[in-house]
Amino acid sequence: MTIDKEALRRKYREERDKRLRPDGNDQYLRLTGRFAHYLDDPYTPRIERDPKTDHVTVAFIGGGFAGLVTGARLKEAGVEDVRIVEKGGDFGGTWYWNRYPGAQCDTASFVYMPLLEETGHMPTEKYAHAPEILEHCRRIGKHYGLYDHALLHTEVTDLTWDETRSRWVIRTDRGDAFTAQFVAMGIGPLHVPKLPGIPGIDDFRGHAFHTSRWDYAYTGGDPSGAPMDRLADKRVAVIGTGATAVQCVPHLARACGELYVFQRTPSSVDVRDNRPTDPEWFATVATPGWQQRWLENFTANQTGAPAEEDLVMDGWTDISRRFRARIEHLRPEELTQESMLAAFEDSDFEKMEEIRARVDAVVADPATAHALKAWYRQLCKRPCFHDEYLQAFNRPNTHLVDTGGKGVERITERGVVVAGREYEVDCVIYASGFEVGTDYTRRAGYDLTGRGGVRLSEHWADGMRTLHGVHVHGFPNAFLVQPTQAANLISNIPHNLTEAGRTIAVTVRHALDHGYAEVEATREAEEAWVELLLSGTGRLLGSQDCTPGYYNNEGQDPGRKSWLGVGHPHGAMAYFAFIDGWRESGAFEGLDFRRGGQDR
Ligand code: NDP
C-alpha cells in the first residue's frame, strides 16, 4: 500500500480545523438546575437512613473499581472498618451508571476486570458485557465484606482535616458527619455526564435522556440485550458518535422505527472479534499468579516495552506491535527520537488507512461510508472496536446525519436541526460523554481542606502535584486512586487502580502497626516527583494537532496546568516496577509518619 503522507497530514489538519471552536469545554452544559433531572438514578430506589456520626479507620470516596480494589487490599491487610461512600445505589461506578444496551469492556476482560484470581471468576467473553462486570463489582464487594460499612446513594459534600484529632471529618448530602483516620478517593475520570450546549435543547417536547441513565421504562428491553420492544414505532435521535454510541447504536438500529445518528466527528472503529471464553483453555491459563502475569504482559505489549509473547493480542497491542516491527531492524545508533516518531507516524497512517478501508468494505452506501471515515491519528480520540456498528448503517431504518464537523445546529420542540433541515423525532438520546477537562474538585463535588486550612484546589492552583500519583503534601492521611502522575496507563485503567490500592494498603498497615496517627508526603519528595514527571517528553495524548476532543482539551491550549497531567517519564512499566520496589523496600521513602499533633 502506498501512502501519500503529506496529503494525509493536510487532510488531517483540514478536518481538525473544521472542528476547532473558541468555546472549548464551555460548549457543554452542566447537569444542574433545569437539567438536574438528567442525573436521577433510574436503577435503584433511594432508601432513607439515619445520618452517621461514628468513626472508621478508612473512608473511601467512590464505589467503582478504585474503591473496590483498594477496599479489597485493605481488608487483606487486616483493616476491617473500611467505609465506601458511593453516590450510586450500589457498587460499580461507571458500570453502575452505564447500562446502555450493548455496553461492554473494550479492553480484554482478563486484564480489565480486577481481582479475577482472588474471586475465582472466569469472564464469560473476551470482552465482557456490562451486566457481568457490574455483577463482578458486587462479587468483589461481597467477597471482601465491603457492603458492611458502605453508604450508598450518598455524596460527599465536604472533607476537612481535623488537626487536633489527626482525622478527617466527612460530611455528606445525607447529613452524615463521621470521622475517618484515613481517606482515599477514587472518583473516576468520567463520571459527570455532560450535554452538548445546543441552542434550544430545553425546548424539545419529546422524551430525552443521557446514555449513562438509560431509560428502559421508555425503550423496553434491559441491559442484558433483550430487544427494546417499545421503540418499534418510534423515531429516535442519537447525538454523538463516541465509544458509547458505537456500542449502543447497533441495538437501537435493530429496535427503532427510524434511527437518526447525528455525527460531528466519526470514531475510528476497528475489528472487535469478541468470543466466548473456552473453560478448558481458561483452566490452563488460570494457574497461580495468572492475572498479574497477564496484566504485566498487556502493559508491556501495549506500551512497546520488551515482551516475549502477546497474551491478549488485540487492537490495543496491535498499535505497538506495528511500531515495534518498524524499529526492531534499526541499529542502536539509528534509534533517535526522530526515527521513533517517524515509525510511530508511519504505523499510524497504515493502521488508519486500514480502518478507513474497512468502512468502505462494510458500508454499502458510498456517501455514508465516506462520512464515517475518521481523519486523524488513532490515538487522537478514544479508539473504538466493534463488529456491528458500521454494519448498522446498512439498515434501511438507520440514517447517519453528518454535521460536517459543526455539530447539531438546533433543537426544536419536535426534533433536531442540521443544515436547516429539521428531523422530527420522538426521543433524543444524548451520547455526549462526560466532563473531563474540568477541575478535579469540581468533578469530585467537594474540595478537601487539609493542614492549615489549605484547600486542595489551592494546592493545585497551578496544576496537580502529588507523590507517586497517590499522596499529596499538606493533606495527611489522604490518598488518591487514579492514573495521573503514576503509570497513566489509559488502555487499562483498572491496572493503575489495583497498584494504587496496594500502595495505600501497605502504607495504612505500616501506620497502624507502628501506632502512627499521621502519614504525609514531604514537600521535598513531592517536588522531586513533580520534577521527575516534567523531565519526560510530556503528554502522550492530547496533541494540539489532533481533531478536538477530551484528549486534547477540545483543541484549546490547556495551559501550564496540563503539563502535570502526565505519567512516569519512562512509561507505565517503569512506574509499576518502581512502585513495586518502593513498597517492597519498606522504607516508605518520601513519606513522613508521625504520632500525632504533638510531634509535628
Ligand atoms: P465522548 O465524549 O467520547 O463522545 C461524545 C460524542 O458527542 C462525540 O461524538 C461528540 O462529537 C458528540 N458531540 C458533542 N457535542 C455535539 C454536538 N453539539 N453535536 C453533535 N455531536 C456532539 O463520550 P462517550 O460517552 O462516547 O465516551 C466517553 C468515554 O467513556 C470514552 O472515550 C471511553 O474512554 C469511555 N467509554 C468506554 C467504553 C468501554 O471501555 N467499553 C464504552 C464507552 C465509553 P466530537 O467527537 O466531535 O466531540
PDB file of C-alpha atoms and ligand atoms in Angstrom, residues 19 21 27-28 95 100 104-107 190 194 196-198 211 239-245 247 262-265 381-382 403 406-408 431-434 548-551 554, ligand 1:
ATOM      1  CA  ARG A  19     -13.993  21.343  14.251  1.00  0.00           C
ATOM      2  CA  ARG A  21     -14.219  26.234  18.156  1.00  0.00           C
ATOM      3  CA  GLN A  27     -19.656  24.395  24.808  1.00  0.00           C
ATOM      4  CA  TYR A  28     -21.055  21.720  27.144  1.00  0.00           C
ATOM      5  CA  TRP A  95     -20.604   0.097  35.396  1.00  0.00           C
ATOM      6  CA  TYR A 100     -26.996   1.213  27.909  1.00  0.00           C
ATOM      7  CA  GLN A 104     -19.135  -3.964  27.223  1.00  0.00           C
ATOM      8  CA  CYS A 105     -15.494  -3.525  28.099  1.00  0.00           C
ATOM      9  CA  ASP A 106     -13.140  -2.512  25.301  1.00  0.00           C
ATOM     10  CA  THR A 107     -10.054  -3.899  26.996  1.00  0.00           C
ATOM     11  CA  LEU A 190     -15.567  10.040  33.535  1.00  0.00           C
ATOM     12  CA  LYS A 194     -22.477  16.417  30.161  1.00  0.00           C
ATOM     13  CA  PRO A 196     -23.972  19.494  24.334  1.00  0.00           C
ATOM     14  CA  GLY A 197     -24.863  23.169  24.593  1.00  0.00           C
ATOM     15  CA  ILE A 198     -27.087  23.071  21.513  1.00  0.00           C
ATOM     16  CA  THR A 211     -26.818   7.248  27.824  1.00  0.00           C
ATOM     17  CA  ILE A 239     -26.453  12.706  19.407  1.00  0.00           C
ATOM     18  CA  GLY A 240     -22.779  11.733  19.500  1.00  0.00           C
ATOM     19  CA  THR A 241     -20.701   9.008  17.890  1.00  0.00           C
ATOM     20  CA  GLY A 242     -18.068   8.272  20.570  1.00  0.00           C
ATOM     21  CA  ALA A 243     -17.333   4.940  22.253  1.00  0.00           C
ATOM     22  CA  THR A 244     -20.781   4.831  23.888  1.00  0.00           C
ATOM     23  CA  ALA A 245     -22.723   5.442  20.676  1.00  0.00           C
ATOM     24  CA  GLN A 247     -21.812   0.259  21.307  1.00  0.00           C
ATOM     25  CA  PHE A 262     -26.075  12.749  14.489  1.00  0.00           C
ATOM     26  CA  GLN A 263     -22.352  12.824  13.927  1.00  0.00           C
ATOM     27  CA  ARG A 264     -19.848  15.615  14.489  1.00  0.00           C
ATOM     28  CA  THR A 265     -16.635  13.570  14.349  1.00  0.00           C
ATOM     29  CA  LYS A 381      -9.545  10.139  20.070  1.00  0.00           C
ATOM     30  CA  ARG A 382     -10.520   7.064  22.018  1.00  0.00           C
ATOM     31  CA  THR A 403     -22.950  17.597  10.512  1.00  0.00           C
ATOM     32  CA  LYS A 406     -20.131  21.507  13.063  1.00  0.00           C
ATOM     33  CA  GLY A 407     -22.428  19.587  15.406  1.00  0.00           C
ATOM     34  CA  VAL A 408     -26.174  19.788  15.712  1.00  0.00           C
ATOM     35  CA  ALA A 431     -24.392  10.013  23.847  1.00  0.00           C
ATOM     36  CA  SER A 432     -22.479  13.189  24.597  1.00  0.00           C
ATOM     37  CA  GLY A 433     -19.982  11.927  27.140  1.00  0.00           C
ATOM     38  CA  PHE A 434     -18.648  13.166  30.441  1.00  0.00           C
ATOM     39  CA  PRO A 548     -10.698  18.368  19.101  1.00  0.00           C
ATOM     40  CA  GLY A 549     -11.928  16.086  21.844  1.00  0.00           C
ATOM     41  CA  TYR A 550     -11.470  15.449  25.509  1.00  0.00           C
ATOM     42  CA  TYR A 551      -7.971  14.021  24.972  1.00  0.00           C
ATOM     43  CA  GLU A 554     -11.270  20.282  22.947  1.00  0.00           C
TER      44      GLU A 554
HETATM   45  P1  NDP B   1     -17.445  11.009  24.063  1.00  0.00           P
HETATM   46  O1  NDP B   1     -17.079  12.262  24.777  1.00  0.00           O
HETATM   47  O2  NDP B   1     -16.376  10.133  23.581  1.00  0.00           O
HETATM   48  O3  NDP B   1     -18.390  11.309  22.840  1.00  0.00           O
HETATM   49  C1  NDP B   1     -19.318  12.348  22.839  1.00  0.00           C
HETATM   50  C2  NDP B   1     -19.881  12.468  21.465  1.00  0.00           C
HETATM   51  O4  NDP B   1     -20.810  13.536  21.422  1.00  0.00           O
HETATM   52  C3  NDP B   1     -18.794  12.785  20.436  1.00  0.00           C
HETATM   53  O5  NDP B   1     -19.018  12.035  19.301  1.00  0.00           O
HETATM   54  C4  NDP B   1     -19.006  14.272  20.211  1.00  0.00           C
HETATM   55  O6  NDP B   1     -18.509  14.731  18.981  1.00  0.00           O
HETATM   56  C5  NDP B   1     -20.507  14.325  20.273  1.00  0.00           C
HETATM   57  N1  NDP B   1     -20.996  15.691  20.420  1.00  0.00           N
HETATM   58  C6  NDP B   1     -20.709  16.594  21.379  1.00  0.00           C
HETATM   59  N2  NDP B   1     -21.314  17.754  21.136  1.00  0.00           N
HETATM   60  C7  NDP B   1     -22.011  17.594  19.993  1.00  0.00           C
HETATM   61  C8  NDP B   1     -22.837  18.432  19.242  1.00  0.00           C
HETATM   62  N3  NDP B   1     -23.058  19.708  19.601  1.00  0.00           N
HETATM   63  N4  NDP B   1     -23.417  17.925  18.134  1.00  0.00           N
HETATM   64  C9  NDP B   1     -23.192  16.651  17.758  1.00  0.00           C
HETATM   65  N5  NDP B   1     -22.402  15.807  18.435  1.00  0.00           N
HETATM   66  C10 NDP B   1     -21.824  16.278  19.539  1.00  0.00           C
HETATM   67  O7  NDP B   1     -18.438  10.232  25.072  1.00  0.00           O
HETATM   68  P2  NDP B   1     -18.724   8.663  25.182  1.00  0.00           P
HETATM   69  O8  NDP B   1     -19.751   8.506  26.233  1.00  0.00           O
HETATM   70  O9  NDP B   1     -18.961   8.063  23.874  1.00  0.00           O
HETATM   71  O10 NDP B   1     -17.356   8.071  25.692  1.00  0.00           O
HETATM   72  C11 NDP B   1     -16.653   8.687  26.757  1.00  0.00           C
HETATM   73  C12 NDP B   1     -15.511   7.814  27.183  1.00  0.00           C
HETATM   74  O11 NDP B   1     -16.002   6.778  28.019  1.00  0.00           O
HETATM   75  C13 NDP B   1     -14.793   7.084  26.076  1.00  0.00           C
HETATM   76  O12 NDP B   1     -13.882   7.872  25.417  1.00  0.00           O
HETATM   77  C14 NDP B   1     -14.157   5.959  26.825  1.00  0.00           C
HETATM   78  O13 NDP B   1     -12.994   6.375  27.469  1.00  0.00           O
HETATM   79  C15 NDP B   1     -15.224   5.637  27.842  1.00  0.00           C
HETATM   80  N6  NDP B   1     -16.055   4.539  27.328  1.00  0.00           N
HETATM   81  C16 NDP B   1     -15.512   3.299  27.430  1.00  0.00           C
HETATM   82  C17 NDP B   1     -16.203   2.236  26.995  1.00  0.00           C
HETATM   83  C18 NDP B   1     -15.578   0.918  27.165  1.00  0.00           C
HETATM   84  O14 NDP B   1     -14.450   0.776  27.568  1.00  0.00           O
HETATM   85  N7  NDP B   1     -16.260  -0.098  26.856  1.00  0.00           N
HETATM   86  C19 NDP B   1     -17.511   2.351  26.362  1.00  0.00           C
HETATM   87  C20 NDP B   1     -17.993   3.701  26.292  1.00  0.00           C
HETATM   88  C21 NDP B   1     -17.267   4.759  26.760  1.00  0.00           C
HETATM   89  P3  NDP B   1     -16.960  15.156  18.849  1.00  0.00           P
HETATM   90  O15 NDP B   1     -16.188  13.879  18.750  1.00  0.00           O
HETATM   91  O16 NDP B   1     -16.916  15.974  17.639  1.00  0.00           O
HETATM   92  O17 NDP B   1     -16.604  15.931  20.084  1.00  0.00           O
END
